[in-house]
Amino acid sequence: MLKKKKTEVYALGQHISMSAHKARRVINQIRGRSYEETLMILELMPYRACYPIFKLVYSAAANASYIMGSDETDLIISKAQVNEGTTVKKLKPRARGRSYMIKRPTCHITIVVKDISLDEYDEYININYLAQLKKHNKYTDMIYHDMYSSGGVWDKK
């Protein structure tokens, strides 16, 4: 019986105390890139989310070298995803006996690393990723609308 060699290894970070939206901002930049390029990007980006993601990418590469015996130059980030975790809710006392809710969101980050030297294909290039990102990115589809300059809202006589 022939057994197919495993080419993907992952690292999972759970209950990381930051918003999933802020972590996705960094994850979208590293998805589909090589391991060495990813480490340089994460060191130079000015976001707080970069440090836990950096640790996860480093851990995924260590898992790949231990499990598969692969070299770090052959690794690419094949999948990277961020899911929302539990939200810690606290009450902050305010004036007149009122209270406001303080929410501390958490997220779960999964980094999957693939060894392209063990892959059955010669080259792994994710060409369709940029086209998908442009098609489904809700931040590039914003329309500027100003209610004051559109006319008709303020009618002073």
mmCIF file of C-alpha atoms in Angstrom:
data_model
loop_
_atom_site.group_PDB
_atom_site.id
_atom_site.type_symbol
_atom_site.label_atom_id
_atom_site.label_comp_id
_atom_site.label_asym_id
_atom_site.label_seq_id
_atom_site.Cartn_x
_atom_site.Cartn_y
_atom_site.Cartn_z
ATOM 1 C CA MET A 1 0.000 0.000 0.000
ATOM 2 C CA LEU A 2 1.398 3.383 -1.043
ATOM 3 C CA LYS A 3 1.083 6.231 1.400
ATOM 4 C CA LYS A 4 1.074 9.797 0.099
ATOM 5 C CA LYS A 5 3.595 12.006 1.862
ATOM 6 C CA LYS A 6 2.133 14.835 3.893
ATOM 7 C CA THR A 7 3.048 18.265 2.515
ATOM 8 C CA GLU A 8 1.111 20.620 4.816
ATOM 9 C CA VAL A 9 1.634 21.405 8.493
ATOM 10 C CA TYR A 10 -0.242 23.941 10.595
ATOM 11 C CA ALA A 11 0.088 26.006 13.747
ATOM 12 C CA LEU A 12 -2.951 27.168 15.707
ATOM 13 C CA GLY A 13 -3.133 30.072 18.141
ATOM 14 C CA GLN A 14 -6.276 30.286 20.226
ATOM 15 C CA HIS A 15 -7.695 33.035 22.441
ATOM 16 C CA ILE A 16 -5.343 35.749 21.200
ATOM 17 C CA SER A 17 -6.600 38.979 22.733
ATOM 18 C CA MET A 18 -7.297 41.166 19.726
ATOM 19 C CA SER A 19 -10.081 41.762 17.288
ATOM 20 C CA ALA A 20 -10.368 39.327 14.383
ATOM 21 C CA HIS A 21 -10.764 42.284 12.018
ATOM 22 C CA LYS A 22 -7.388 43.731 13.041
ATOM 23 C CA ALA A 23 -5.670 40.353 12.695
ATOM 24 C CA ARG A 24 -7.176 39.795 9.219
ATOM 25 C CA ARG A 25 -5.621 43.063 8.087
ATOM 26 C CA VAL A 26 -2.178 41.495 8.595
ATOM 27 C CA ILE A 27 -3.085 37.942 7.524
ATOM 28 C CA ASN A 28 -4.245 39.135 4.096
ATOM 29 C CA GLN A 29 -0.768 40.521 3.427
ATOM 30 C CA ILE A 30 1.098 37.257 4.073
ATOM 31 C CA ARG A 31 -1.202 34.668 2.512
ATOM 32 C CA GLY A 32 0.474 32.861 -0.415
ATOM 33 C CA ARG A 33 3.980 34.225 0.236
ATOM 34 C CA SER A 34 7.197 32.388 1.036
ATOM 35 C CA TYR A 35 8.320 31.845 4.617
ATOM 36 C CA GLU A 36 11.327 34.192 4.511
ATOM 37 C CA GLU A 37 9.373 36.970 2.808
ATOM 38 C CA THR A 38 6.609 36.597 5.396
ATOM 39 C CA LEU A 39 9.036 37.049 8.286
ATOM 40 C CA MET A 40 10.408 40.248 6.741
ATOM 41 C CA ILE A 41 6.910 41.636 6.166
ATOM 42 C CA LEU A 42 5.825 40.877 9.722
ATOM 43 C CA GLU A 43 8.934 42.471 11.234
ATOM 44 C CA LEU A 44 8.408 45.710 9.336
ATOM 45 C CA MET A 45 4.633 46.159 9.642
ATOM 46 C CA PRO A 46 3.600 48.609 12.401
ATOM 47 C CA TYR A 47 0.577 46.678 13.723
ATOM 48 C CA ARG A 48 0.209 45.035 17.123
ATOM 49 C CA ALA A 49 -1.191 41.897 15.478
ATOM 50 C CA CYS A 50 2.148 41.182 13.785
ATOM 51 C CA TYR A 51 3.882 39.753 16.850
ATOM 52 C CA PRO A 52 1.480 36.846 17.598
ATOM 53 C CA ILE A 53 1.223 36.076 13.867
ATOM 54 C CA PHE A 54 5.033 36.136 13.641
ATOM 55 C CA LYS A 55 5.225 33.612 16.482
ATOM 56 C CA LEU A 56 2.665 31.362 14.770
ATOM 57 C CA VAL A 57 4.471 31.441 11.423
ATOM 58 C CA TYR A 58 7.730 30.620 13.190
ATOM 59 C CA SER A 59 6.005 27.773 15.060
ATOM 60 C CA ALA A 60 4.485 26.391 11.850
ATOM 61 C CA ALA A 61 7.938 26.368 10.233
ATOM 62 C CA ALA A 62 9.378 24.570 13.273
ATOM 63 C CA ASN A 63 6.558 22.014 13.031
ATOM 64 C CA ALA A 64 7.315 21.507 9.329
ATOM 65 C CA SER A 65 11.024 20.968 9.946
ATOM 66 C CA TYR A 66 10.296 18.530 12.786
ATOM 67 C CA ILE A 67 7.450 16.543 11.180
ATOM 68 C CA MET A 68 8.464 16.548 7.509
ATOM 69 C CA GLY A 69 12.167 17.378 7.780
ATOM 70 C CA SER A 70 11.754 20.205 5.267
ATOM 71 C CA ASP A 71 13.999 23.197 4.713
ATOM 72 C CA GLU A 72 12.708 26.704 5.510
ATOM 73 C CA THR A 73 13.529 27.995 2.018
ATOM 74 C CA ASP A 74 10.955 25.620 0.483
ATOM 75 C CA LEU A 75 8.046 26.692 2.690
ATOM 76 C CA ILE A 76 5.145 28.905 1.672
ATOM 77 C CA ILE A 77 2.067 30.063 3.580
ATOM 78 C CA SER A 78 -0.668 28.117 1.800
ATOM 79 C CA LYS A 79 -3.582 28.949 4.117
ATOM 80 C CA ALA A 80 -3.994 31.574 6.789
ATOM 81 C CA GLN A 81 -7.280 32.277 8.484
ATOM 82 C CA VAL A 82 -8.634 34.196 11.449
ATOM 83 C CA ASN A 83 -11.807 33.234 13.296
ATOM 84 C CA GLU A 84 -13.538 35.064 16.099
ATOM 85 C CA GLY A 85 -13.054 33.630 19.553
ATOM 86 C CA THR A 86 -14.896 34.213 22.792
ATOM 87 C CA THR A 87 -15.547 37.755 23.945
ATOM 88 C CA VAL A 88 -14.753 38.658 27.556
ATOM 89 C CA LYS A 89 -17.467 40.969 28.867
ATOM 90 C CA LYS A 90 -17.001 43.243 31.861
ATOM 91 C CA LEU A 91 -19.118 45.978 33.401
ATOM 92 C CA LYS A 92 -17.668 49.391 34.104
ATOM 93 C CA PRO A 93 -19.507 51.454 36.727
ATOM 94 C CA ARG A 94 -20.628 54.897 35.593
ATOM 95 C CA ALA A 95 -22.419 57.848 37.111
ATOM 96 C CA ARG A 96 -25.904 57.565 38.675
ATOM 97 C CA GLY A 97 -25.671 53.812 39.174
ATOM 98 C CA ARG A 98 -25.386 52.986 35.505
ATOM 99 C CA SER A 99 -22.901 50.618 33.936
ATOM 100 C CA TYR A 100 -21.332 50.249 30.519
ATOM 101 C CA MET A 101 -20.257 47.025 28.890
ATOM 102 C CA ILE A 102 -16.568 46.572 28.107
ATOM 103 C CA LYS A 103 -15.935 43.903 25.469
ATOM 104 C CA ARG A 104 -12.509 42.281 25.021
ATOM 105 C CA PRO A 105 -12.647 40.293 21.779
ATOM 106 C CA THR A 106 -10.376 37.325 21.125
ATOM 107 C CA CYS A 107 -9.512 35.470 17.932
ATOM 108 C CA HIS A 108 -8.195 32.112 16.744
ATOM 109 C CA ILE A 109 -5.458 32.233 14.098
ATOM 110 C CA THR A 110 -4.513 29.247 11.924
ATOM 111 C CA ILE A 111 -1.376 29.256 9.753
ATOM 112 C CA VAL A 112 -0.889 26.367 7.294
ATOM 113 C CA VAL A 113 2.588 25.952 5.789
ATOM 114 C CA LYS A 114 3.217 23.919 2.647
ATOM 115 C CA ASP A 115 6.504 22.454 1.439
ATOM 116 C CA ILE A 116 6.743 22.972 -2.300
ATOM 117 C CA SER A 117 9.694 20.604 -2.716
ATOM 118 C CA LEU A 118 7.502 17.670 -1.622
ATOM 119 C CA ASP A 119 4.565 18.772 -3.753
ATOM 120 C CA GLU A 120 3.731 16.852 -6.896
ATOM 121 C CA TYR A 121 3.655 20.085 -8.876
ATOM 122 C CA ASP A 122 6.819 21.856 -9.996
ATOM 123 C CA GLU A 123 5.803 25.295 -8.875
ATOM 124 C CA TYR A 124 3.139 26.585 -6.517
ATOM 125 C CA ILE A 125 1.933 30.032 -7.527
ATOM 126 C CA ASN A 126 -1.378 31.356 -6.315
ATOM 127 C CA ILE A 127 -2.342 33.503 -9.301
ATOM 128 C CA ASN A 128 -6.075 33.631 -8.692
ATOM 129 C CA TYR A 129 -5.677 34.890 -5.121
ATOM 130 C CA LEU A 130 -5.258 38.560 -6.083
ATOM 131 C CA ALA A 131 -8.224 38.392 -8.434
ATOM 132 C CA GLN A 132 -10.365 36.901 -5.665
ATOM 133 C CA LEU A 133 -9.184 39.528 -3.197
ATOM 134 C CA LYS A 134 -10.081 42.371 -5.537
ATOM 135 C CA LYS A 135 -13.453 40.825 -6.288
ATOM 136 C CA HIS A 136 -14.571 40.200 -2.701
ATOM 137 C CA ASN A 137 -12.876 43.000 -0.760
ATOM 138 C CA LYS A 138 -15.581 45.145 0.776
ATOM 139 C CA TYR A 139 -13.176 47.967 1.622
ATOM 140 C CA THR A 140 -12.340 48.808 -1.984
ATOM 141 C CA ASP A 141 -16.008 49.076 -2.915
ATOM 142 C CA MET A 142 -16.773 52.108 -0.722
ATOM 143 C CA ILE A 143 -18.626 54.994 -2.315
ATOM 144 C CA TYR A 144 -18.069 58.527 -1.099
ATOM 145 C CA HIS A 145 -21.304 60.203 -0.106
ATOM 146 C CA ASP A 146 -21.559 63.566 1.596
ATOM 147 C CA MET A 147 -25.038 64.516 2.749
ATOM 148 C CA TYR A 148 -24.201 68.217 3.096
ATOM 149 C CA SER A 149 -22.867 68.793 -0.411
ATOM 150 C CA SER A 150 -25.515 66.733 -2.174
ATOM 151 C CA GLY A 151 -28.006 69.622 -1.974
ATOM 152 C CA GLY A 152 -31.489 69.744 -0.591
ATOM 153 C CA VAL A 153 -30.625 68.743 2.960
ATOM 154 C CA TRP A 154 -30.008 72.223 4.388
ATOM 155 C CA ASP A 155 -32.524 74.673 2.996
ATOM 156 C CA LYS A 156 -32.017 77.969 4.824
ATOM 157 C CA LYS A 157 -34.415 80.807 3.944
#
